[in-house]
């Protein structure tokens, strides 16, 4: 439930998600079944799981881009009925930017929708482009950017409106090792001062331990659910090679590996 006494910012209660076939002769796919998860206000929760298990689907449900076919998804105690300014999102795929807008305009978009003053828009765009190191690329269009740069525009856009909740789907996967490390540190710093609630999906066990208060491991699909939620009981800032870090790494690695093997043998 996150920090002691905290209100659950995000709750998934026995959530199922079944994708209906697009063609009459197709088969439905039950991606999730019985997903239970509560994320406390101000908590940083990481989600790990074998590929294709349904991690992005979990995020899309909380974001309001998908609706559950069973159970309930609540944000701040209310059922999610669609996307909202309370949730900033970084999607896994790099088609999430508006292709007809420049870097500047993509980051400004949510601020303008929220009717911020031009000066406030300018300030938020400037500081967030600076944060992700894209100040020199502000007039470019998404098609002129590398995958890692597009991902950084998404991160700047998600942070610009200062949402209470950040939903991040493998946000750093496309970045080079140095940028990735820098962005992890920056996100950790932003989280520490802003106390945002973060739902962070990653394939990288080290990254999950580095950033998370708790780590949820999913089972393999179909009908994936939360297999276990593990507390990261290590002092911050986290140290890479301490015995605690290594031991937790091995536990998580074995847990995910067991799921991947079960998936391949199914
Ligand atoms: N819109 C959709 N229609 C049909 N099936 C879908 C849809 N979206 C996802 N799925 C299926 O649901 C399952 C979970 O997909 P999801 O993208 O959530 O997995 P993931 O854990 O994020 O994978 P990855 O680790 O590769 O990012 C997959 O089998 C996928 O094919
Ligand atoms: Mg995914």
PDB file of C-alpha atoms and ligand atoms in Angstrom:
ATOM      1  CA  UNK A   1       0.000   0.000   0.000  1.00  0.00           C
ATOM      2  CA  UNK A   2       2.977   2.285  -0.222  1.00  0.00           C
ATOM      3  CA  UNK A   3       3.961   4.629   2.524  1.00  0.00           C
ATOM      4  CA  UNK A   4       2.296   4.289   5.869  1.00  0.00           C
ATOM      5  CA  UNK A   5      -1.087   5.974   5.980  1.00  0.00           C
ATOM      6  CA  UNK A   6      -0.856   7.114   2.362  1.00  0.00           C
ATOM      7  CA  UNK A   7      -4.004   7.254   0.235  1.00  0.00           C
ATOM      8  CA  UNK A   8      -3.828   4.838  -2.678  1.00  0.00           C
ATOM      9  CA  UNK A   9      -3.223   7.006  -5.742  1.00  0.00           C
ATOM     10  CA  UNK A  10      -3.803   4.107  -8.113  1.00  0.00           C
ATOM     11  CA  UNK A  11      -5.790   0.959  -7.455  1.00  0.00           C
ATOM     12  CA  UNK A  12      -6.398  -1.985  -9.719  1.00  0.00           C
ATOM     13  CA  UNK A  13      -8.983  -4.351  -8.306  1.00  0.00           C
ATOM     14  CA  UNK A  14      -9.312  -7.812  -9.872  1.00  0.00           C
ATOM     15  CA  UNK A  15      -8.702  -6.264 -13.272  1.00  0.00           C
ATOM     16  CA  UNK A  16      -9.132  -8.353 -16.389  1.00  0.00           C
ATOM     17  CA  UNK A  17      -8.503  -7.273 -19.959  1.00  0.00           C
ATOM     18  CA  UNK A  18      -9.683  -9.257 -22.918  1.00  0.00           C
ATOM     19  CA  UNK A  19      -8.921  -8.042 -26.424  1.00  0.00           C
ATOM     20  CA  UNK A  20     -11.689  -8.919 -28.855  1.00  0.00           C
ATOM     21  CA  UNK A  21     -10.699 -10.140 -32.303  1.00  0.00           C
ATOM     22  CA  UNK A  22     -10.714  -7.661 -35.142  1.00  0.00           C
ATOM     23  CA  UNK A  23     -12.091 -10.221 -37.602  1.00  0.00           C
ATOM     24  CA  UNK A  24     -15.043 -12.573 -37.204  1.00  0.00           C
ATOM     25  CA  UNK A  25     -12.757 -15.608 -37.507  1.00  0.00           C
ATOM     26  CA  UNK A  26     -10.142 -14.274 -35.063  1.00  0.00           C
ATOM     27  CA  UNK A  27      -9.632 -15.343 -31.471  1.00  0.00           C
ATOM     28  CA  UNK A  28     -10.065 -13.132 -28.422  1.00  0.00           C
ATOM     29  CA  UNK A  29      -6.991 -12.756 -26.229  1.00  0.00           C
ATOM     30  CA  UNK A  30      -7.248 -12.572 -22.466  1.00  0.00           C
ATOM     31  CA  UNK A  31      -4.207 -10.466 -21.636  1.00  0.00           C
ATOM     32  CA  UNK A  32      -4.855  -9.827 -17.935  1.00  0.00           C
ATOM     33  CA  UNK A  33      -6.917 -11.665 -15.323  1.00  0.00           C
ATOM     34  CA  UNK A  34      -7.236 -10.760 -11.675  1.00  0.00           C
ATOM     35  CA  UNK A  35      -4.666  -7.983 -11.523  1.00  0.00           C
ATOM     36  CA  UNK A  36      -4.594  -6.501  -8.018  1.00  0.00           C
ATOM     37  CA  UNK A  37      -2.273  -3.588  -7.375  1.00  0.00           C
ATOM     38  CA  UNK A  38      -2.353  -0.523  -5.146  1.00  0.00           C
ATOM     39  CA  UNK A  39       0.153   2.305  -5.478  1.00  0.00           C
ATOM     40  CA  UNK A  40       0.386   4.762  -2.610  1.00  0.00           C
ATOM     41  CA  UNK A  41       0.417   8.509  -3.077  1.00  0.00           C
ATOM     42  CA  UNK A  42       4.001   9.575  -3.661  1.00  0.00           C
ATOM     43  CA  UNK A  43       5.165   6.024  -4.172  1.00  0.00           C
ATOM     44  CA  UNK A  44       7.548   4.895  -6.919  1.00  0.00           C
ATOM     45  CA  UNK A  45       6.392   1.503  -8.117  1.00  0.00           C
ATOM     46  CA  UNK A  46       8.266  -0.420 -10.791  1.00  0.00           C
ATOM     47  CA  UNK A  47       6.762  -3.233 -12.851  1.00  0.00           C
ATOM     48  CA  UNK A  48       8.868  -6.052 -14.259  1.00  0.00           C
ATOM     49  CA  UNK A  49       7.692  -9.071 -16.219  1.00  0.00           C
ATOM     50  CA  UNK A  50       8.408 -11.282 -19.208  1.00  0.00           C
ATOM     51  CA  UNK A  51       7.976  -9.746 -22.620  1.00  0.00           C
ATOM     52  CA  UNK A  52       4.401  -9.575 -23.844  1.00  0.00           C
ATOM     53  CA  UNK A  53       2.923 -10.327 -20.420  1.00  0.00           C
ATOM     54  CA  UNK A  54       0.766  -7.191 -20.312  1.00  0.00           C
ATOM     55  CA  UNK A  55       2.843  -4.436 -18.725  1.00  0.00           C
ATOM     56  CA  UNK A  56       1.888  -1.841 -21.314  1.00  0.00           C
ATOM     57  CA  UNK A  57      -1.729  -2.934 -21.044  1.00  0.00           C
ATOM     58  CA  UNK A  58      -1.601  -2.222 -17.302  1.00  0.00           C
ATOM     59  CA  UNK A  59      -0.308   1.261 -18.035  1.00  0.00           C
ATOM     60  CA  UNK A  60      -2.884   1.910 -20.768  1.00  0.00           C
ATOM     61  CA  UNK A  61      -5.657   0.963 -18.337  1.00  0.00           C
ATOM     62  CA  UNK A  62      -4.411   3.403 -15.693  1.00  0.00           C
ATOM     63  CA  UNK A  63      -3.887   6.044 -18.393  1.00  0.00           C
ATOM     64  CA  UNK A  64      -7.488   5.609 -19.521  1.00  0.00           C
ATOM     65  CA  UNK A  65      -6.637   4.549 -23.071  1.00  0.00           C
ATOM     66  CA  UNK A  66      -8.093   1.113 -22.515  1.00  0.00           C
ATOM     67  CA  UNK A  67     -11.031   0.020 -20.382  1.00  0.00           C
ATOM     68  CA  UNK A  68     -10.958  -3.097 -18.222  1.00  0.00           C
ATOM     69  CA  UNK A  69     -13.245  -5.947 -19.215  1.00  0.00           C
ATOM     70  CA  UNK A  70     -13.378  -7.033 -15.567  1.00  0.00           C
ATOM     71  CA  UNK A  71     -12.716  -5.344 -12.239  1.00  0.00           C
ATOM     72  CA  UNK A  72     -11.988  -1.689 -11.552  1.00  0.00           C
ATOM     73  CA  UNK A  73      -9.179   0.800 -12.063  1.00  0.00           C
ATOM     74  CA  UNK A  74      -9.289   3.747  -9.657  1.00  0.00           C
ATOM     75  CA  UNK A  75      -7.180   6.897  -9.615  1.00  0.00           C
ATOM     76  CA  UNK A  76      -7.431   8.962  -6.433  1.00  0.00           C
ATOM     77  CA  UNK A  77     -10.378   6.752  -5.464  1.00  0.00           C
ATOM     78  CA  UNK A  78     -12.389   7.384  -8.652  1.00  0.00           C
ATOM     79  CA  UNK A  79     -12.906   5.015 -11.577  1.00  0.00           C
ATOM     80  CA  UNK A  80     -10.802   5.997 -14.586  1.00  0.00           C
ATOM     81  CA  UNK A  81     -13.022   7.186 -17.417  1.00  0.00           C
ATOM     82  CA  UNK A  82     -10.356   8.405 -19.834  1.00  0.00           C
ATOM     83  CA  UNK A  83      -7.033  10.226 -19.980  1.00  0.00           C
ATOM     84  CA  UNK A  84      -6.628  13.264 -17.720  1.00  0.00           C
ATOM     85  CA  UNK A  85      -4.212  16.056 -16.838  1.00  0.00           C
ATOM     86  CA  UNK A  86      -3.560  14.353 -13.484  1.00  0.00           C
ATOM     87  CA  UNK A  87      -1.584  11.634 -15.301  1.00  0.00           C
ATOM     88  CA  UNK A  88       1.489  12.359 -17.410  1.00  0.00           C
ATOM     89  CA  UNK A  89       2.459   9.569 -19.764  1.00  0.00           C
ATOM     90  CA  UNK A  90       5.541   8.319 -21.493  1.00  0.00           C
ATOM     91  CA  UNK A  91       4.662   5.590 -23.973  1.00  0.00           C
ATOM     92  CA  UNK A  92       6.825   2.715 -25.047  1.00  0.00           C
ATOM     93  CA  UNK A  93       6.515   3.393 -28.749  1.00  0.00           C
ATOM     94  CA  UNK A  94       7.963   6.486 -30.341  1.00  0.00           C
ATOM     95  CA  UNK A  95       4.864   7.276 -32.351  1.00  0.00           C
ATOM     96  CA  UNK A  96       3.413   8.999 -29.296  1.00  0.00           C
ATOM     97  CA  UNK A  97       4.515  12.487 -30.382  1.00  0.00           C
ATOM     98  CA  UNK A  98       2.435  14.721 -32.641  1.00  0.00           C
ATOM     99  CA  UNK A  99       4.277  14.436 -35.971  1.00  0.00           C
ATOM    100  CA  UNK A 100       3.028  17.802 -37.250  1.00  0.00           C
ATOM    101  CA  UNK A 101       4.379  19.703 -34.220  1.00  0.00           C
ATOM    102  CA  UNK A 102       7.977  20.659 -33.464  1.00  0.00           C
ATOM    103  CA  UNK A 103       9.780  19.538 -30.301  1.00  0.00           C
ATOM    104  CA  UNK A 104       8.859  22.864 -28.692  1.00  0.00           C
ATOM    105  CA  UNK A 105       5.224  22.612 -29.691  1.00  0.00           C
ATOM    106  CA  UNK A 106       4.969  18.981 -28.560  1.00  0.00           C
ATOM    107  CA  UNK A 107       6.186  19.895 -25.079  1.00  0.00           C
ATOM    108  CA  UNK A 108       3.974  23.015 -24.989  1.00  0.00           C
ATOM    109  CA  UNK A 109       0.848  21.167 -26.100  1.00  0.00           C
ATOM    110  CA  UNK A 110      -0.512  20.052 -22.714  1.00  0.00           C
ATOM    111  CA  UNK A 111       0.312  23.412 -21.148  1.00  0.00           C
ATOM    112  CA  UNK A 112      -1.650  25.235 -23.827  1.00  0.00           C
ATOM    113  CA  UNK A 113      -4.585  22.866 -23.449  1.00  0.00           C
ATOM    114  CA  UNK A 114      -4.471  23.713 -19.722  1.00  0.00           C
ATOM    115  CA  UNK A 115      -4.606  27.461 -20.610  1.00  0.00           C
ATOM    116  CA  UNK A 116      -1.315  28.343 -18.945  1.00  0.00           C
ATOM    117  CA  UNK A 117      -0.074  31.871 -19.641  1.00  0.00           C
ATOM    118  CA  UNK A 118       2.421  32.237 -22.512  1.00  0.00           C
ATOM    119  CA  UNK A 119       5.168  33.057 -19.990  1.00  0.00           C
ATOM    120  CA  UNK A 120       4.395  29.941 -17.945  1.00  0.00           C
ATOM    121  CA  UNK A 121       4.353  27.813 -21.104  1.00  0.00           C
ATOM    122  CA  UNK A 122       7.716  29.243 -22.180  1.00  0.00           C
ATOM    123  CA  UNK A 123       9.288  28.653 -18.752  1.00  0.00           C
ATOM    124  CA  UNK A 124       8.044  25.052 -18.482  1.00  0.00           C
ATOM    125  CA  UNK A 125       9.104  24.212 -22.051  1.00  0.00           C
ATOM    126  CA  UNK A 126      12.556  25.749 -21.543  1.00  0.00           C
ATOM    127  CA  UNK A 127      13.306  24.065 -18.227  1.00  0.00           C
ATOM    128  CA  UNK A 128      12.100  20.639 -19.344  1.00  0.00           C
ATOM    129  CA  UNK A 129      13.945  20.735 -22.679  1.00  0.00           C
ATOM    130  CA  UNK A 130      17.034  21.711 -20.741  1.00  0.00           C
ATOM    131  CA  UNK A 131      16.453  18.794 -18.362  1.00  0.00           C
ATOM    132  CA  UNK A 132      16.347  16.241 -21.189  1.00  0.00           C
ATOM    133  CA  UNK A 133      19.163  17.927 -23.120  1.00  0.00           C
ATOM    134  CA  UNK A 134      17.169  18.931 -26.192  1.00  0.00           C
ATOM    135  CA  UNK A 135      17.451  22.707 -26.095  1.00  0.00           C
ATOM    136  CA  UNK A 136      19.424  22.660 -29.347  1.00  0.00           C
ATOM    137  CA  UNK A 137      16.738  20.650 -31.170  1.00  0.00           C
ATOM    138  CA  UNK A 138      13.604  22.559 -30.282  1.00  0.00           C
ATOM    139  CA  UNK A 139      12.572  23.516 -33.815  1.00  0.00           C
ATOM    140  CA  UNK A 140      12.900  19.994 -35.218  1.00  0.00           C
ATOM    141  CA  UNK A 141       9.976  17.730 -36.063  1.00  0.00           C
ATOM    142  CA  UNK A 142       9.760  14.194 -34.599  1.00  0.00           C
ATOM    143  CA  UNK A 143      10.783  12.632 -37.953  1.00  0.00           C
ATOM    144  CA  UNK A 144      14.094  14.510 -37.677  1.00  0.00           C
ATOM    145  CA  UNK A 145      14.930  12.963 -34.277  1.00  0.00           C
ATOM    146  CA  UNK A 146      16.532   9.680 -33.213  1.00  0.00           C
ATOM    147  CA  UNK A 147      14.531   7.167 -31.152  1.00  0.00           C
ATOM    148  CA  UNK A 148      16.261   8.252 -27.939  1.00  0.00           C
ATOM    149  CA  UNK A 149      15.607  11.925 -28.663  1.00  0.00           C
ATOM    150  CA  UNK A 150      11.925  11.276 -29.319  1.00  0.00           C
ATOM    151  CA  UNK A 151      11.733   9.441 -26.013  1.00  0.00           C
ATOM    152  CA  UNK A 152      13.299  12.434 -24.272  1.00  0.00           C
ATOM    153  CA  UNK A 153      10.707  14.758 -25.867  1.00  0.00           C
ATOM    154  CA  UNK A 154       8.008  12.495 -24.443  1.00  0.00           C
ATOM    155  CA  UNK A 155       9.623  12.727 -21.002  1.00  0.00           C
ATOM    156  CA  UNK A 156       9.819  16.534 -21.202  1.00  0.00           C
ATOM    157  CA  UNK A 157       6.184  16.665 -22.337  1.00  0.00           C
ATOM    158  CA  UNK A 158       5.036  14.414 -19.478  1.00  0.00           C
ATOM    159  CA  UNK A 159       6.909  16.461 -16.860  1.00  0.00           C
ATOM    160  CA  UNK A 160       5.977  19.897 -18.263  1.00  0.00           C
ATOM    161  CA  UNK A 161       2.430  19.927 -16.898  1.00  0.00           C
ATOM    162  CA  UNK A 162       3.664  18.767 -13.476  1.00  0.00           C
ATOM    163  CA  UNK A 163       1.085  15.964 -13.096  1.00  0.00           C
ATOM    164  CA  UNK A 164       0.599  14.238  -9.738  1.00  0.00           C
ATOM    165  CA  UNK A 165       1.034  10.845 -11.404  1.00  0.00           C
ATOM    166  CA  UNK A 166       3.657   9.764 -13.907  1.00  0.00           C
ATOM    167  CA  UNK A 167       3.007   6.655 -15.986  1.00  0.00           C
ATOM    168  CA  UNK A 168       6.187   5.602 -17.729  1.00  0.00           C
ATOM    169  CA  UNK A 169       6.471   2.636 -20.065  1.00  0.00           C
ATOM    170  CA  UNK A 170      10.139   1.699 -20.537  1.00  0.00           C
ATOM    171  CA  UNK A 171      10.941   5.402 -20.886  1.00  0.00           C
ATOM    172  CA  UNK A 172      14.706   4.950 -21.012  1.00  0.00           C
ATOM    173  CA  UNK A 173      14.939   1.754 -23.059  1.00  0.00           C
ATOM    174  CA  UNK A 174      15.951   3.563 -26.264  1.00  0.00           C
ATOM    175  CA  UNK A 175      18.605   5.755 -24.637  1.00  0.00           C
ATOM    176  CA  UNK A 176      22.352   5.259 -24.716  1.00  0.00           C
ATOM    177  CA  UNK A 177      23.910   4.108 -21.429  1.00  0.00           C
ATOM    178  CA  UNK A 178      25.156   7.557 -20.331  1.00  0.00           C
ATOM    179  CA  UNK A 179      21.916   9.399 -21.108  1.00  0.00           C
ATOM    180  CA  UNK A 180      19.974   6.611 -19.502  1.00  0.00           C
ATOM    181  CA  UNK A 181      21.968   6.842 -16.294  1.00  0.00           C
ATOM    182  CA  UNK A 182      21.596  10.620 -16.253  1.00  0.00           C
ATOM    183  CA  UNK A 183      17.829  10.422 -16.839  1.00  0.00           C
ATOM    184  CA  UNK A 184      17.459   7.818 -14.073  1.00  0.00           C
ATOM    185  CA  UNK A 185      19.248  10.127 -11.662  1.00  0.00           C
ATOM    186  CA  UNK A 186      17.184  13.107 -12.809  1.00  0.00           C
ATOM    187  CA  UNK A 187      13.929  11.195 -12.423  1.00  0.00           C
ATOM    188  CA  UNK A 188      14.998  10.020  -8.960  1.00  0.00           C
ATOM    189  CA  UNK A 189      15.763  13.614  -8.045  1.00  0.00           C
ATOM    190  CA  UNK A 190      12.458  14.948  -9.443  1.00  0.00           C
ATOM    191  CA  UNK A 191      10.556  12.241  -7.622  1.00  0.00           C
ATOM    192  CA  UNK A 192      12.379  12.965  -4.336  1.00  0.00           C
ATOM    193  CA  UNK A 193      11.476  16.659  -4.399  1.00  0.00           C
ATOM    194  CA  UNK A 194       8.021  16.490  -6.010  1.00  0.00           C
ATOM    195  CA  UNK A 195       6.787  13.265  -4.431  1.00  0.00           C
ATOM    196  CA  UNK A 196       4.909  12.323  -7.539  1.00  0.00           C
ATOM    197  CA  UNK A 197       3.310   8.921  -7.742  1.00  0.00           C
ATOM    198  CA  UNK A 198       5.201   6.955 -10.369  1.00  0.00           C
ATOM    199  CA  UNK A 199       4.204   3.770 -12.177  1.00  0.00           C
ATOM    200  CA  UNK A 200       7.359   2.789 -14.009  1.00  0.00           C
ATOM    201  CA  UNK A 201       7.582  -0.145 -16.379  1.00  0.00           C
ATOM    202  CA  UNK A 202      10.985  -1.508 -17.249  1.00  0.00           C
ATOM    203  CA  UNK A 203      12.816  -4.582 -18.488  1.00  0.00           C
ATOM    204  CA  UNK A 204      15.895  -3.551 -16.562  1.00  0.00           C
ATOM    205  CA  UNK A 205      16.084  -5.145 -13.106  1.00  0.00           C
ATOM    206  CA  UNK A 206      18.905  -2.835 -12.002  1.00  0.00           C
ATOM    207  CA  UNK A 207      16.905   0.220 -13.038  1.00  0.00           C
ATOM    208  CA  UNK A 208      13.889  -1.045 -11.058  1.00  0.00           C
ATOM    209  CA  UNK A 209      16.010  -1.511  -7.918  1.00  0.00           C
ATOM    210  CA  UNK A 210      17.714   1.811  -8.480  1.00  0.00           C
ATOM    211  CA  UNK A 211      14.424   3.723  -8.618  1.00  0.00           C
ATOM    212  CA  UNK A 212      11.610   1.787  -6.959  1.00  0.00           C
ATOM    213  CA  UNK A 213      10.089   1.787  -3.483  1.00  0.00           C
ATOM    214  CA  UNK A 214       8.527  -1.502  -4.475  1.00  0.00           C
ATOM    215  CA  UNK A 215       8.779  -3.766  -7.496  1.00  0.00           C
ATOM    216  CA  UNK A 216       5.819  -5.710  -8.883  1.00  0.00           C
ATOM    217  CA  UNK A 217       6.621  -8.807 -10.921  1.00  0.00           C
ATOM    218  CA  UNK A 218       4.003 -10.009 -13.381  1.00  0.00           C
ATOM    219  CA  UNK A 219       3.321 -13.589 -14.432  1.00  0.00           C
ATOM    220  CA  UNK A 220       3.501 -14.528 -18.081  1.00  0.00           C
ATOM    221  CA  UNK A 221       0.378 -14.191 -20.222  1.00  0.00           C
ATOM    222  CA  UNK A 222      -2.251 -15.021 -21.183  1.00  0.00           C
ATOM    223  CA  UNK A 223      -4.306 -14.121 -18.125  1.00  0.00           C
ATOM    224  CA  UNK A 224      -1.326 -12.398 -16.525  1.00  0.00           C
ATOM    225  CA  UNK A 225      -1.558 -11.106 -12.997  1.00  0.00           C
ATOM    226  CA  UNK A 226       0.766  -9.694 -10.368  1.00  0.00           C
ATOM    227  CA  UNK A 227       2.945 -12.560  -9.179  1.00  0.00           C
ATOM    228  CA  UNK A 228       4.554 -10.739  -6.264  1.00  0.00           C
ATOM    229  CA  UNK A 229       5.367  -7.268  -5.001  1.00  0.00           C
ATOM    230  CA  UNK A 230       8.755  -6.874  -3.400  1.00  0.00           C
ATOM    231  CA  UNK A 231       9.849  -4.025  -1.131  1.00  0.00           C
ATOM    232  CA  UNK A 232      13.153  -2.436  -2.052  1.00  0.00           C
ATOM    233  CA  UNK A 233      14.443  -2.179   1.462  1.00  0.00           C
ATOM    234  CA  UNK A 234      17.701  -0.419   0.574  1.00  0.00           C
ATOM    235  CA  UNK A 235      18.768   3.108   1.569  1.00  0.00           C
ATOM    236  CA  UNK A 236      18.671   5.883  -1.050  1.00  0.00           C
ATOM    237  CA  UNK A 237      20.634   6.850  -2.997  1.00  0.00           C
ATOM    238  CA  UNK A 238      20.985   3.244  -4.006  1.00  0.00           C
ATOM    239  CA  UNK A 239      24.389   1.713  -4.485  1.00  0.00           C
ATOM    240  CA  UNK A 240      24.889  -0.655  -7.399  1.00  0.00           C
ATOM    241  CA  UNK A 241      27.053  -3.425  -6.080  1.00  0.00           C
ATOM    242  CA  UNK A 242      26.131  -3.714  -2.422  1.00  0.00           C
ATOM    243  CA  UNK A 243      25.195  -7.189  -1.116  1.00  0.00           C
ATOM    244  CA  UNK A 244      21.569  -6.029  -0.671  1.00  0.00           C
ATOM    245  CA  UNK A 245      21.392  -4.837  -4.280  1.00  0.00           C
ATOM    246  CA  UNK A 246      22.937  -8.003  -5.674  1.00  0.00           C
ATOM    247  CA  UNK A 247      20.750 -10.285  -3.588  1.00  0.00           C
ATOM    248  CA  UNK A 248      17.546  -8.491  -4.641  1.00  0.00           C
ATOM    249  CA  UNK A 249      18.739  -8.503  -8.260  1.00  0.00           C
ATOM    250  CA  UNK A 250      19.175 -12.275  -8.141  1.00  0.00           C
ATOM    251  CA  UNK A 251      15.763 -12.807  -6.529  1.00  0.00           C
ATOM    252  CA  UNK A 252      14.029 -10.721  -9.197  1.00  0.00           C
ATOM    253  CA  UNK A 253      16.035 -12.277 -12.007  1.00  0.00           C
ATOM    254  CA  UNK A 254      15.052 -15.785 -10.876  1.00  0.00           C
ATOM    255  CA  UNK A 255      11.398 -14.750 -10.555  1.00  0.00           C
ATOM    256  CA  UNK A 256      11.206 -13.291 -14.083  1.00  0.00           C
ATOM    257  CA  UNK A 257      13.256 -16.113 -15.551  1.00  0.00           C
ATOM    258  CA  UNK A 258      10.818 -18.661 -14.081  1.00  0.00           C
ATOM    259  CA  UNK A 259       7.949 -16.829 -15.786  1.00  0.00           C
ATOM    260  CA  UNK A 260       9.732 -16.632 -19.129  1.00  0.00           C
ATOM    261  CA  UNK A 261      10.551 -20.340 -18.995  1.00  0.00           C
ATOM    262  CA  UNK A 262       6.982 -21.228 -18.067  1.00  0.00           C
ATOM    263  CA  UNK A 263       5.815 -19.102 -21.014  1.00  0.00           C
ATOM    264  CA  UNK A 264       8.103 -20.863 -23.471  1.00  0.00           C
ATOM    265  CA  UNK A 265       7.102 -24.290 -22.173  1.00  0.00           C
ATOM    266  CA  UNK A 266       3.375 -23.506 -22.254  1.00  0.00           C
TER     267      UNK A 266
HETATM  268  N1  LIG B   1      -4.916  -3.709 -28.827  1.00  0.00           N
HETATM  269  C1  LIG B   1      -4.640  -4.996 -28.702  1.00  0.00           C
HETATM  270  N2  LIG B   1      -5.351  -5.931 -29.366  1.00  0.00           N
HETATM  271  C2  LIG B   1      -5.084  -7.247 -29.224  1.00  0.00           C
HETATM  272  N3  LIG B   1      -4.124  -7.752 -28.430  1.00  0.00           N
HETATM  273  C3  LIG B   1      -3.385  -6.867 -27.749  1.00  0.00           C
HETATM  274  C4  LIG B   1      -3.587  -5.455 -27.852  1.00  0.00           C
HETATM  275  N4  LIG B   1      -2.679  -4.832 -27.042  1.00  0.00           N
HETATM  276  C5  LIG B   1      -1.959  -5.812 -26.491  1.00  0.00           C
HETATM  277  N5  LIG B   1      -2.376  -7.036 -26.897  1.00  0.00           N
HETATM  278  C6  LIG B   1      -1.826  -8.327 -26.482  1.00  0.00           C
HETATM  279  O1  LIG B   1      -1.800  -8.366 -25.057  1.00  0.00           O
HETATM  280  C7  LIG B   1      -0.604  -8.956 -24.580  1.00  0.00           C
HETATM  281  C8  LIG B   1       0.126  -7.962 -23.669  1.00  0.00           C
HETATM  282  O2  LIG B   1       0.629  -6.888 -24.451  1.00  0.00           O
HETATM  283  P1  LIG B   1       1.473  -5.709 -23.778  1.00  0.00           P
HETATM  284  O3  LIG B   1       1.876  -4.795 -24.868  1.00  0.00           O
HETATM  285  O4  LIG B   1       0.698  -5.154 -22.650  1.00  0.00           O
HETATM  286  O5  LIG B   1       2.728  -6.519 -23.211  1.00  0.00           O
HETATM  287  P2  LIG B   1       4.072  -5.965 -22.556  1.00  0.00           P
HETATM  288  O6  LIG B   1       4.289  -6.724 -21.308  1.00  0.00           O
HETATM  289  O7  LIG B   1       4.039  -4.493 -22.480  1.00  0.00           O
HETATM  290  O8  LIG B   1       5.151  -6.412 -23.658  1.00  0.00           O
HETATM  291  P3  LIG B   1       6.637  -5.834 -23.926  1.00  0.00           P
HETATM  292  O9  LIG B   1       7.482  -6.358 -22.816  1.00  0.00           O
HETATM  293  O10 LIG B   1       7.022  -6.461 -25.227  1.00  0.00           O
HETATM  294  O11 LIG B   1       6.529  -4.357 -23.977  1.00  0.00           O
HETATM  295  C9  LIG B   1       0.201  -9.350 -25.822  1.00  0.00           C
HETATM  296  O12 LIG B   1      -0.028 -10.715 -26.081  1.00  0.00           O
HETATM  297  C10 LIG B   1      -0.380  -8.501 -26.918  1.00  0.00           C
HETATM  298  O13 LIG B   1      -0.324  -9.150 -28.167  1.00  0.00           O
HETATM  299 MG1  LIG B   2       5.177  -3.062 -23.334  1.00  0.00          MG
END
